[in-house]
mmCIF file of C-alpha atoms in Angstrom:
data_model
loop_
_atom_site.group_PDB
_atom_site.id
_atom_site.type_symbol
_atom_site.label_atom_id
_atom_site.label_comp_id
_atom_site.label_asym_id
_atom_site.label_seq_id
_atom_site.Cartn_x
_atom_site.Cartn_y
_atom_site.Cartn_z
ATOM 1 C CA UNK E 1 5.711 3.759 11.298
ATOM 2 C CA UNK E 2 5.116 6.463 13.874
ATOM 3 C CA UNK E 3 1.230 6.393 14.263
ATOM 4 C CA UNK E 4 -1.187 8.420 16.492
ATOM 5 C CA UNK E 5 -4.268 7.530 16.749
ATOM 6 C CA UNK E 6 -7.370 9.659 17.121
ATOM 7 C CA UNK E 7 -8.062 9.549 20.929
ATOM 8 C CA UNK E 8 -4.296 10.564 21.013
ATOM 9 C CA UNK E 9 -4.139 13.747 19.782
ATOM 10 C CA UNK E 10 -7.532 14.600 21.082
ATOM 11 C CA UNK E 11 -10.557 13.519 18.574
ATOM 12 C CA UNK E 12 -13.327 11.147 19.788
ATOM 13 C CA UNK E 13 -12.233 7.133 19.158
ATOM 14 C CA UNK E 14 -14.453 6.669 15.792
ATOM 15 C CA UNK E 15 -15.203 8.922 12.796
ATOM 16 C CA UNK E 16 -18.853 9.804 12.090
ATOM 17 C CA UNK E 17 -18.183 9.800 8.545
ATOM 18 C CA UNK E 18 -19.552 7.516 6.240
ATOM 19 C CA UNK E 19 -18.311 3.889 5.494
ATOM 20 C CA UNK E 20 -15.901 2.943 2.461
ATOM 21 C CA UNK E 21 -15.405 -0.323 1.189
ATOM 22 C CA UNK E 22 -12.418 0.337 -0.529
ATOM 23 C CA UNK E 23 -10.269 2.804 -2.661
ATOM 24 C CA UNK E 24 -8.550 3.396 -5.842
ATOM 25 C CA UNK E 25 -5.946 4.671 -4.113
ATOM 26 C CA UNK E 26 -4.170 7.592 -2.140
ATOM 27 C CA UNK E 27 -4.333 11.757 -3.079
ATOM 28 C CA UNK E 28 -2.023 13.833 -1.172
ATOM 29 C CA UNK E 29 -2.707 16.874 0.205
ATOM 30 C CA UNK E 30 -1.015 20.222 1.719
ATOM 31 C CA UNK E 31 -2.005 23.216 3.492
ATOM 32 C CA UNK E 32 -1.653 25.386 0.878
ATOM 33 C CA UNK E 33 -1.863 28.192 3.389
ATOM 34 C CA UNK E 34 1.559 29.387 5.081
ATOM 35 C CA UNK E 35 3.170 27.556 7.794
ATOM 36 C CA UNK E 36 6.005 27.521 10.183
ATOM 37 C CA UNK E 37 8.017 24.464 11.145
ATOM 38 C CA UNK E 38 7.990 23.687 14.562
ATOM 39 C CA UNK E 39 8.844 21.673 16.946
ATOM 40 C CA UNK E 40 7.027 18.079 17.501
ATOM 41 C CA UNK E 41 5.415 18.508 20.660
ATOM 42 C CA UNK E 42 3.082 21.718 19.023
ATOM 43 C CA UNK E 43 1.912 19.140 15.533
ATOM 44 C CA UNK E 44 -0.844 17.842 17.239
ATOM 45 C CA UNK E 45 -2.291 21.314 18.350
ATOM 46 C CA UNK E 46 -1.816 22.060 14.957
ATOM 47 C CA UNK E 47 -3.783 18.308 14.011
ATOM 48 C CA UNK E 48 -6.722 19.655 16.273
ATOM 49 C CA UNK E 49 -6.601 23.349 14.867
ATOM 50 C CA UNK E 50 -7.492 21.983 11.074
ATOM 51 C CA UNK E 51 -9.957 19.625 12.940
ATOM 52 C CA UNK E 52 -11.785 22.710 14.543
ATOM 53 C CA UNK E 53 -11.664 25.032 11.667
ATOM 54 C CA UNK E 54 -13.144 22.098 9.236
ATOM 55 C CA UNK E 55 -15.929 21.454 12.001
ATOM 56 C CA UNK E 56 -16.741 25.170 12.022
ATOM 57 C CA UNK E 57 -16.792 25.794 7.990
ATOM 58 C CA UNK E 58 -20.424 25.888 7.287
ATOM 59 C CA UNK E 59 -19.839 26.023 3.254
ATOM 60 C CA UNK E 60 -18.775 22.456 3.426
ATOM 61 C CA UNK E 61 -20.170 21.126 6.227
ATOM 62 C CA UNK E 62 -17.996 18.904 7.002
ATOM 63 C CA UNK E 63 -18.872 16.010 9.716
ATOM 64 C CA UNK E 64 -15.260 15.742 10.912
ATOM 65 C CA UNK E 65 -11.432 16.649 10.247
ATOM 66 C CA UNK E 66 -11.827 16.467 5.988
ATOM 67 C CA UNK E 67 -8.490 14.118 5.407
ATOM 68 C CA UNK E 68 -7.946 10.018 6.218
ATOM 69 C CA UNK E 69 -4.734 11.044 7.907
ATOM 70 C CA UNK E 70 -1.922 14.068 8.349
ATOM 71 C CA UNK E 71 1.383 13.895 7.908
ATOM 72 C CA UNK E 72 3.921 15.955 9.790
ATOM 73 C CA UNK E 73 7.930 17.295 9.432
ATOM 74 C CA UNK E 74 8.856 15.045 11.794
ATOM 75 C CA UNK E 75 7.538 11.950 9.669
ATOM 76 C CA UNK E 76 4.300 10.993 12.337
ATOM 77 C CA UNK E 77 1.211 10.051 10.462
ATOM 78 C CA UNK E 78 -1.829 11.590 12.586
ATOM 79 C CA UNK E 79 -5.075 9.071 11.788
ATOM 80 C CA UNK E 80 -7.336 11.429 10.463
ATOM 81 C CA UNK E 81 -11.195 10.112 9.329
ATOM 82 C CA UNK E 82 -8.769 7.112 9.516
ATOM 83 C CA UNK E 83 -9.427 3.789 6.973
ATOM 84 C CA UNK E 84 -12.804 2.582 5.688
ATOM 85 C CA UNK E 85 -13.986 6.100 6.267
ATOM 86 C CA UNK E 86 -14.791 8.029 2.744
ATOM 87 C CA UNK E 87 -12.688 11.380 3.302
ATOM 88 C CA UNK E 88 -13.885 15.086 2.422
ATOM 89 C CA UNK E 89 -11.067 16.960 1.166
ATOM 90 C CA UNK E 90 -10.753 15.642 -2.571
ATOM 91 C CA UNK E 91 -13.579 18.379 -4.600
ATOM 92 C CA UNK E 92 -16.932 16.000 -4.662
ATOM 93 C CA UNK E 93 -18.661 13.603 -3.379
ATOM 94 C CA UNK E 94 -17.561 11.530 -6.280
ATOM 95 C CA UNK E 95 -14.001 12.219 -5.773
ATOM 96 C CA UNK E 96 -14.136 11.515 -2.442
ATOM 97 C CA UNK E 97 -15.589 7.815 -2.771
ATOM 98 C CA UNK E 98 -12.751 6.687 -5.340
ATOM 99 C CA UNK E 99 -9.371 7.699 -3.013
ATOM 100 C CA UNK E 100 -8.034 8.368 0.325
ATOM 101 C CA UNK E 101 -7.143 11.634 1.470
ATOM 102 C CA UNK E 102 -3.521 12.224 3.224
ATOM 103 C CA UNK E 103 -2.500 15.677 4.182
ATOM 104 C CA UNK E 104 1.184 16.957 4.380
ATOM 105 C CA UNK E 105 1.445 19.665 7.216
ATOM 106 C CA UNK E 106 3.461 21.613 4.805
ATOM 107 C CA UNK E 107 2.533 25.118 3.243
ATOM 108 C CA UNK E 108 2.793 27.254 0.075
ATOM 109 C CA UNK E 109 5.049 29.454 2.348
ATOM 110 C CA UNK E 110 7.343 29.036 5.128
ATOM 111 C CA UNK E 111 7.689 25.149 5.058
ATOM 112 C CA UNK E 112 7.535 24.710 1.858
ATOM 113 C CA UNK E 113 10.206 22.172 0.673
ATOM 114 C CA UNK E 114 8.989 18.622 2.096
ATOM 115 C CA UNK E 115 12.056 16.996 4.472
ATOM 116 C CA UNK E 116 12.728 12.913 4.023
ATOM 117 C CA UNK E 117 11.454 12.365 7.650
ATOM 118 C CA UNK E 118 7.801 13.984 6.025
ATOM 119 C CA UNK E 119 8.289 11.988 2.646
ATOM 120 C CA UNK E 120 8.773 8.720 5.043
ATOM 121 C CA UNK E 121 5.563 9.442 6.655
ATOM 122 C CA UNK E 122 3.829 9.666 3.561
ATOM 123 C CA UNK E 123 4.946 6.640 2.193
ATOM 124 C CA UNK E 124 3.367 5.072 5.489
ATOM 125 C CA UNK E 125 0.199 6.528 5.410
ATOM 126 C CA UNK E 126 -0.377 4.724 1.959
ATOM 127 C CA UNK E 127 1.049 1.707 2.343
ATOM 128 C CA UNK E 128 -0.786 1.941 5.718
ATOM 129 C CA UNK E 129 -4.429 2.537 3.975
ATOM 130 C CA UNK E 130 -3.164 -0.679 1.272
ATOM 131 C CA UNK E 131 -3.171 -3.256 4.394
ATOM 132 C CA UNK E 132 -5.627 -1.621 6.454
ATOM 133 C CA UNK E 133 -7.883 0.262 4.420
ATOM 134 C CA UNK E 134 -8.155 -1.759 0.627
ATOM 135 C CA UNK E 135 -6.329 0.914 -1.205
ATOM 136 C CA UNK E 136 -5.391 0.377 -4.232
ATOM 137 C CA UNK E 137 -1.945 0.907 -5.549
ATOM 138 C CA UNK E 138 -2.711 4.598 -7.674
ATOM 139 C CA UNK E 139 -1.132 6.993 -5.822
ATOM 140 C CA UNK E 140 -1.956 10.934 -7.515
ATOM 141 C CA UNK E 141 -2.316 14.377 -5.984
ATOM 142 C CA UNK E 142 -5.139 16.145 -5.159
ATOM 143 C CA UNK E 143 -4.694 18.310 -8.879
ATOM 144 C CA UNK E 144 -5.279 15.214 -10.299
ATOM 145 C CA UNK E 145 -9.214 15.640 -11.274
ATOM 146 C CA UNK E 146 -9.951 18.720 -9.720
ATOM 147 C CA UNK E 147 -8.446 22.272 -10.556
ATOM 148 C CA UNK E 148 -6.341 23.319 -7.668
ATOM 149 C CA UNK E 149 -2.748 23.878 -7.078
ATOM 150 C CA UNK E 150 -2.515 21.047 -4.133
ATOM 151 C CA UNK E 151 -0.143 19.206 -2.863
ATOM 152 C CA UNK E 152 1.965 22.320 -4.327
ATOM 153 C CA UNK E 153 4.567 21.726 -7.212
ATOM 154 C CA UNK E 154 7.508 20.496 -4.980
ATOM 155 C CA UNK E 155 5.446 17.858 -3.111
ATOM 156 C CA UNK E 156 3.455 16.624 -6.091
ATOM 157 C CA UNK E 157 6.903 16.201 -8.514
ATOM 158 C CA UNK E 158 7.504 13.200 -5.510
ATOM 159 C CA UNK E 159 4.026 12.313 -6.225
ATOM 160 C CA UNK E 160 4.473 11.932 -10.119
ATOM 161 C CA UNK E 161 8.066 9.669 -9.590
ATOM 162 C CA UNK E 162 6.005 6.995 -7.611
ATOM 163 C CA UNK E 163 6.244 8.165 -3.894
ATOM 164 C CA UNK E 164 9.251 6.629 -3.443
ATOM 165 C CA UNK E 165 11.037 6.743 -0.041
ATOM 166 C CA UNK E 166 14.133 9.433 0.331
ATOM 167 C CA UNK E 167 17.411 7.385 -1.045
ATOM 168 C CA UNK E 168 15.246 4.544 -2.602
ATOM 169 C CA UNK E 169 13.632 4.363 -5.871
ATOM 170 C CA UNK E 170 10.020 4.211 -7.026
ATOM 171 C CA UNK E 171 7.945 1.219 -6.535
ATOM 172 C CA UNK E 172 8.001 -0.613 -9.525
ATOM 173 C CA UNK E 173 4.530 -1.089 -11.051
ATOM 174 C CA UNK E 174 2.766 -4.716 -10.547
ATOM 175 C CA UNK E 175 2.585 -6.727 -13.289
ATOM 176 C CA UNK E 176 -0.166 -5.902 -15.628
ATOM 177 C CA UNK E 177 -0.664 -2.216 -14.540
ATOM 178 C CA UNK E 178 -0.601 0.079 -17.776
ATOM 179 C CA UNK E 179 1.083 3.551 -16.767
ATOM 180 C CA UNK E 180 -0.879 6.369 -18.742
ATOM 181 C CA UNK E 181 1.126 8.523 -20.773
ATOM 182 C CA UNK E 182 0.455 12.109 -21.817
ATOM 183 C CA UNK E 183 -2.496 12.481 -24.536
ATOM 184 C CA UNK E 184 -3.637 8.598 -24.075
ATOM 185 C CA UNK E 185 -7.582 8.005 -23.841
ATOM 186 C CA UNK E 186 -9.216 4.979 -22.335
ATOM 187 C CA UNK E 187 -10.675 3.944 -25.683
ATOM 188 C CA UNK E 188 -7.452 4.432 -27.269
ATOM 189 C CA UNK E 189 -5.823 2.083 -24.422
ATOM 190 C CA UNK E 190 -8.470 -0.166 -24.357
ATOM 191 C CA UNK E 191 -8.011 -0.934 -27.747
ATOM 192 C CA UNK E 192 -3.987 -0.716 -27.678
ATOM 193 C CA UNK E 193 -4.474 -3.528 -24.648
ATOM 194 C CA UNK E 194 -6.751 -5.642 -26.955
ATOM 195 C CA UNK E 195 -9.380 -4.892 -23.832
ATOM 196 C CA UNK E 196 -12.979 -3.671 -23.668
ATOM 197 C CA UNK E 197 -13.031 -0.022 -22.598
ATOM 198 C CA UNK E 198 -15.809 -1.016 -20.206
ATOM 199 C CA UNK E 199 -13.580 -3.442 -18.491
ATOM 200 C CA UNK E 200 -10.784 -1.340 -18.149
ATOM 201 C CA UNK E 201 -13.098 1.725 -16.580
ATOM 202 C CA UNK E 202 -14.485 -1.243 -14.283
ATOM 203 C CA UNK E 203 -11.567 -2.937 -12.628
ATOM 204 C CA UNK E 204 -10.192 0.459 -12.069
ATOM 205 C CA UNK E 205 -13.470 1.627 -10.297
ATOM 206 C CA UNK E 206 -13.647 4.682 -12.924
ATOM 207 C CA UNK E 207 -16.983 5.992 -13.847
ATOM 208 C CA UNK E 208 -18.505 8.947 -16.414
ATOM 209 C CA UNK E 209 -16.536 11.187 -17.572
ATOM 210 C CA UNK E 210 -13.840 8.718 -17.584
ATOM 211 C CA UNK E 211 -10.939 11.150 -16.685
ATOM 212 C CA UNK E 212 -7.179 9.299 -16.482
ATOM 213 C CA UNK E 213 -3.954 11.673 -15.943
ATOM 214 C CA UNK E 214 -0.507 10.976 -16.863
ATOM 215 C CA UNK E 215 1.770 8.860 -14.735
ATOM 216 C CA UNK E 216 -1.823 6.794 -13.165
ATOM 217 C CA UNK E 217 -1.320 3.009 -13.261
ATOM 218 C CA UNK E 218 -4.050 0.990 -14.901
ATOM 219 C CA UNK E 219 -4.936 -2.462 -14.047
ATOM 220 C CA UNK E 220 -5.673 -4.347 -17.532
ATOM 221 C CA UNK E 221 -8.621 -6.462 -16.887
ATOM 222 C CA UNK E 222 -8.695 -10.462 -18.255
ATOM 223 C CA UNK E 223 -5.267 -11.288 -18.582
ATOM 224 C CA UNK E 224 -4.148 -8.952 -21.218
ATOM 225 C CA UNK E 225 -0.107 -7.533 -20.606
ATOM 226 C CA UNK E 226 1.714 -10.290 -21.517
ATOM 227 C CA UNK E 227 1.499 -12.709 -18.260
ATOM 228 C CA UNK E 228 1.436 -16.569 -19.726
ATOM 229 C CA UNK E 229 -1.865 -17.030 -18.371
ATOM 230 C CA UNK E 230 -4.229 -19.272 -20.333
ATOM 231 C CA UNK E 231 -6.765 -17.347 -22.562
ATOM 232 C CA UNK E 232 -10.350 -16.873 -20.368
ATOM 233 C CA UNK E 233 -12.758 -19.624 -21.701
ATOM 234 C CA UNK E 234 -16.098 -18.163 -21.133
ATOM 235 C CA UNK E 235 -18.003 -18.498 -18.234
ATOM 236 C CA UNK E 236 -20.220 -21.515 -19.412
ATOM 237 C CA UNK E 237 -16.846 -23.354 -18.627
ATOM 238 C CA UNK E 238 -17.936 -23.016 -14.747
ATOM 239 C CA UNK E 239 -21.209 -24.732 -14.391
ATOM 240 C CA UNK E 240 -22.370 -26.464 -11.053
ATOM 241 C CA UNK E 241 -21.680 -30.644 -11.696
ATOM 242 C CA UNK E 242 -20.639 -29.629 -15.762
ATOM 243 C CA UNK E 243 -16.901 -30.519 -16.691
ATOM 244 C CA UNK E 244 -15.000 -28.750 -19.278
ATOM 245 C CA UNK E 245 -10.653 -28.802 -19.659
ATOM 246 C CA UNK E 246 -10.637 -25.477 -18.088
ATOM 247 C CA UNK E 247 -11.568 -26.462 -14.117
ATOM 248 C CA UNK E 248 -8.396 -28.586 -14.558
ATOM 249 C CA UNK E 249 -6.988 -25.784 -14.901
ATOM 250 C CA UNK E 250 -8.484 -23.717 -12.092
ATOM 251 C CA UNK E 251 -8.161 -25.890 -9.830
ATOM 252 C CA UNK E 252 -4.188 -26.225 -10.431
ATOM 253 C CA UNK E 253 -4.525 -22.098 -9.303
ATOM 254 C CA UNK E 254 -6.483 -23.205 -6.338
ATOM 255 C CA UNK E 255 -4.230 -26.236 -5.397
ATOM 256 C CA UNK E 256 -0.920 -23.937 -6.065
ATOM 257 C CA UNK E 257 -2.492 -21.041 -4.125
ATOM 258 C CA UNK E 258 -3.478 -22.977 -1.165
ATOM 259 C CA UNK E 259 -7.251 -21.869 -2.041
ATOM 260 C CA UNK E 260 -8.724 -25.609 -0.858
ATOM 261 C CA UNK E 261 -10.583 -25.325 2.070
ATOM 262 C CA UNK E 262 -13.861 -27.241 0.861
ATOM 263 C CA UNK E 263 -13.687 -30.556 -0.510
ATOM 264 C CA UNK E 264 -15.059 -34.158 0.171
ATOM 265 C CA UNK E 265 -13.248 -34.927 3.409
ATOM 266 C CA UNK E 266 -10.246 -36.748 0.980
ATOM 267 C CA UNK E 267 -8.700 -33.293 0.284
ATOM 268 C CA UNK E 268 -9.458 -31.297 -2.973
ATOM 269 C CA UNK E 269 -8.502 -32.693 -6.074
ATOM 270 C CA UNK E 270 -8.057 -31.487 -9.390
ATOM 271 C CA UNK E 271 -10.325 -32.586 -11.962
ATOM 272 C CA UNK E 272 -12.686 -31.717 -14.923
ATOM 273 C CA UNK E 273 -15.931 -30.636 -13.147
ATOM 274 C CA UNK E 274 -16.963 -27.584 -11.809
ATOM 275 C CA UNK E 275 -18.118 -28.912 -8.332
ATOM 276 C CA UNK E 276 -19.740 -26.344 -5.175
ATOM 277 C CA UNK E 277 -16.496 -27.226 -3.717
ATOM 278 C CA UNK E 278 -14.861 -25.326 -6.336
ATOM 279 C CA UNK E 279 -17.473 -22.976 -6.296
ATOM 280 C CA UNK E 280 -16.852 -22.725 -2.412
ATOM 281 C CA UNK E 281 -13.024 -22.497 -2.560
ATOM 282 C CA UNK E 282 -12.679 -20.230 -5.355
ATOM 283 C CA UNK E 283 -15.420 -17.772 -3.593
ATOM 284 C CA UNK E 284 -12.848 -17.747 -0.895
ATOM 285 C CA UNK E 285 -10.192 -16.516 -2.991
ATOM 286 C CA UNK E 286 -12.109 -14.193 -4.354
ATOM 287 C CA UNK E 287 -12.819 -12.486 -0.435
ATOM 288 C CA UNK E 288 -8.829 -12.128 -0.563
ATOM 289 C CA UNK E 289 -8.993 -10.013 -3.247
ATOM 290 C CA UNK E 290 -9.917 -5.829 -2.321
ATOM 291 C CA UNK E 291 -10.779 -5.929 -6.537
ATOM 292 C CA UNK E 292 -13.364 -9.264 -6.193
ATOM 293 C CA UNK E 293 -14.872 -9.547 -2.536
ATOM 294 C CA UNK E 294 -17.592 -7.197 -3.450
ATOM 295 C CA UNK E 295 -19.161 -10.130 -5.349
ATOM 296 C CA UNK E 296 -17.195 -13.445 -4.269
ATOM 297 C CA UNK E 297 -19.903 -15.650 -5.896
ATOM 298 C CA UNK E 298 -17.179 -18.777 -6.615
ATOM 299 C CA UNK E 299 -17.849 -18.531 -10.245
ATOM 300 C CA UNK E 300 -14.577 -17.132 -12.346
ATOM 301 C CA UNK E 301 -14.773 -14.353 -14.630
ATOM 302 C CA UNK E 302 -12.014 -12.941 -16.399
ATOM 303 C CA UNK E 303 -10.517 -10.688 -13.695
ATOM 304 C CA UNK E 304 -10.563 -13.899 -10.850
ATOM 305 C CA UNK E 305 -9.110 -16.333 -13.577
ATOM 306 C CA UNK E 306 -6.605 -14.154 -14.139
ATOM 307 C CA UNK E 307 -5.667 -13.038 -10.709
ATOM 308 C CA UNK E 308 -6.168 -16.515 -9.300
ATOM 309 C CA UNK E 309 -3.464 -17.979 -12.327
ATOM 310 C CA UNK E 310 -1.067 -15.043 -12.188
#
């Protein structure tokens, strides 16, 4: 990955915009004005142009350049608000808190046609904002929920194949993600995954009006997709110095997943009761998880027993 950092091409170290925790996943962007290829050595004058005219639009009022990063010909990702920063270029507010923002430096004329060194880049700016900044694995353009024309038809057909990396194919879809197809509803998914629709808009951080496009990957909440994953047993199965069959079976996750840091001082063992060890070491797994650290109390629900089993 060919990365340059803020202070690099000429913005202060640290974004002032506001903090975010984590993301749905990745929109991508372009110019949609005209633009000229050129040679490397002029990109980041071009980086600190879109920073200045952003800074100067009053409409928006933006508090920095709008996207999390820039991507350009040449395949060198630009940190833009960078990761854990909410970005400003996806329509609202509301938009803006559920994805990341990345910007190709092509146009709707002139450079139009994206080259493999750009479609590289792109593909490291996501995975970049996965490990660094808790993106999730939905990856959609910037069309998707708001009416515009961006990332342009040639850029956003790569979008709709999976992003995939020039020569290579698509990423194939984690187990248990359900890919939307054209005229599907959540209710009507929910009920085709056997799922509450209010678990489905949950672990997929959607909220009111509930929109989903074709091609978006769902994750299907409580062990629904066809994984041979015990059934969830409720949560009165995990009570503090209470045993039921099921902690046997957590704690075989734990054990297999290395998740035993707390125990007795004789190493954690499986066993019938729901100790504060278990509590302890499942609340650790848990803060591995982007989809369960905002709440790693230790006690499973049906998204952690599933995840921690898989």
């Amino acid at each position: 990955m060919k990365f340059v950092e803020r202070e690099d091409w000429g913005a202060p170290a640290s974004s002032p915009a506001s903090y975010l925790g984590s993301a749905r996943g990745v929109k991508i962007h372009y110019l949609g004005t005209e633009y000229a290829s050129r040679v490397h050595s002029k990109c980041d004058d071009y980086v600190r142009s879109i920073r200045a005219s952003h800074l100067a639009n009053t409409v928006e009022d933006y508090v920095d350049i709008a996207y999390t990063a820039l991507v350009c010909e040449h395949g060198v990702v630009f940190e833009g608000r960078g990761s854990h920063k909410r970005p400003g270029a996806n329509g609202n507010a509301d938009l803006n808190s559920r994805d990341y923002a990345v910007c190709a430096l092509l146009g709707s004329k002139g450079l139009t046609t994206p080259p493999d060194a750009m479609l590289h880049g792109l593909r490291d700016a996501i995975e970049w904002l996965r490990r660094d900044g808790d993106a999730g694995t939905w990856v959609g353009g910037h069309r998707d929920g708001y009416a515009t024309e961006c990332p342009g038809d040639q850029l956003y057909a790569w979008v709709q194949k999976g992003a995939p990396r020039p020569g290579g194919s698509a990423p194939a879809p984690a187990d248990d993600v359900y890919v939307v197809k054209p005229g599907d509803y959540l209710s009507v998914i929910a009920r085709r995954l056997d799922v509450s629709w209010q678990d489905l808009a949950k672990v997929n951080g959607l909220r009111a009006p509930y929109t989903i496009y074709p091609g978006q990957e769902l994750r299907i909440p409580g062990g629904a997709g066809g994984r041979d994953v015990p059934p969830f047993p409720g949560t009165g199965a995990f009570v503090i110095g209470k045993s039921h069959p099921a902690v046997v079976t957590l704690d075989e996750g734990l054990i297999r997943g290395g998740w035993t840091r707390h125990h007795d001082g004789n190493g954690y063992q499986k066993g019938p009761m729901f100790s504060e060890f278990t509590r302890r070491n499942v609340a650790d797994f848990q803060r591995s998880r982007a989809e369960l650290r905002g709440d790693p109390d230790g006690y499973p629900g049906p998204l952690t027993w599933q995840m921690l089993l898989s």
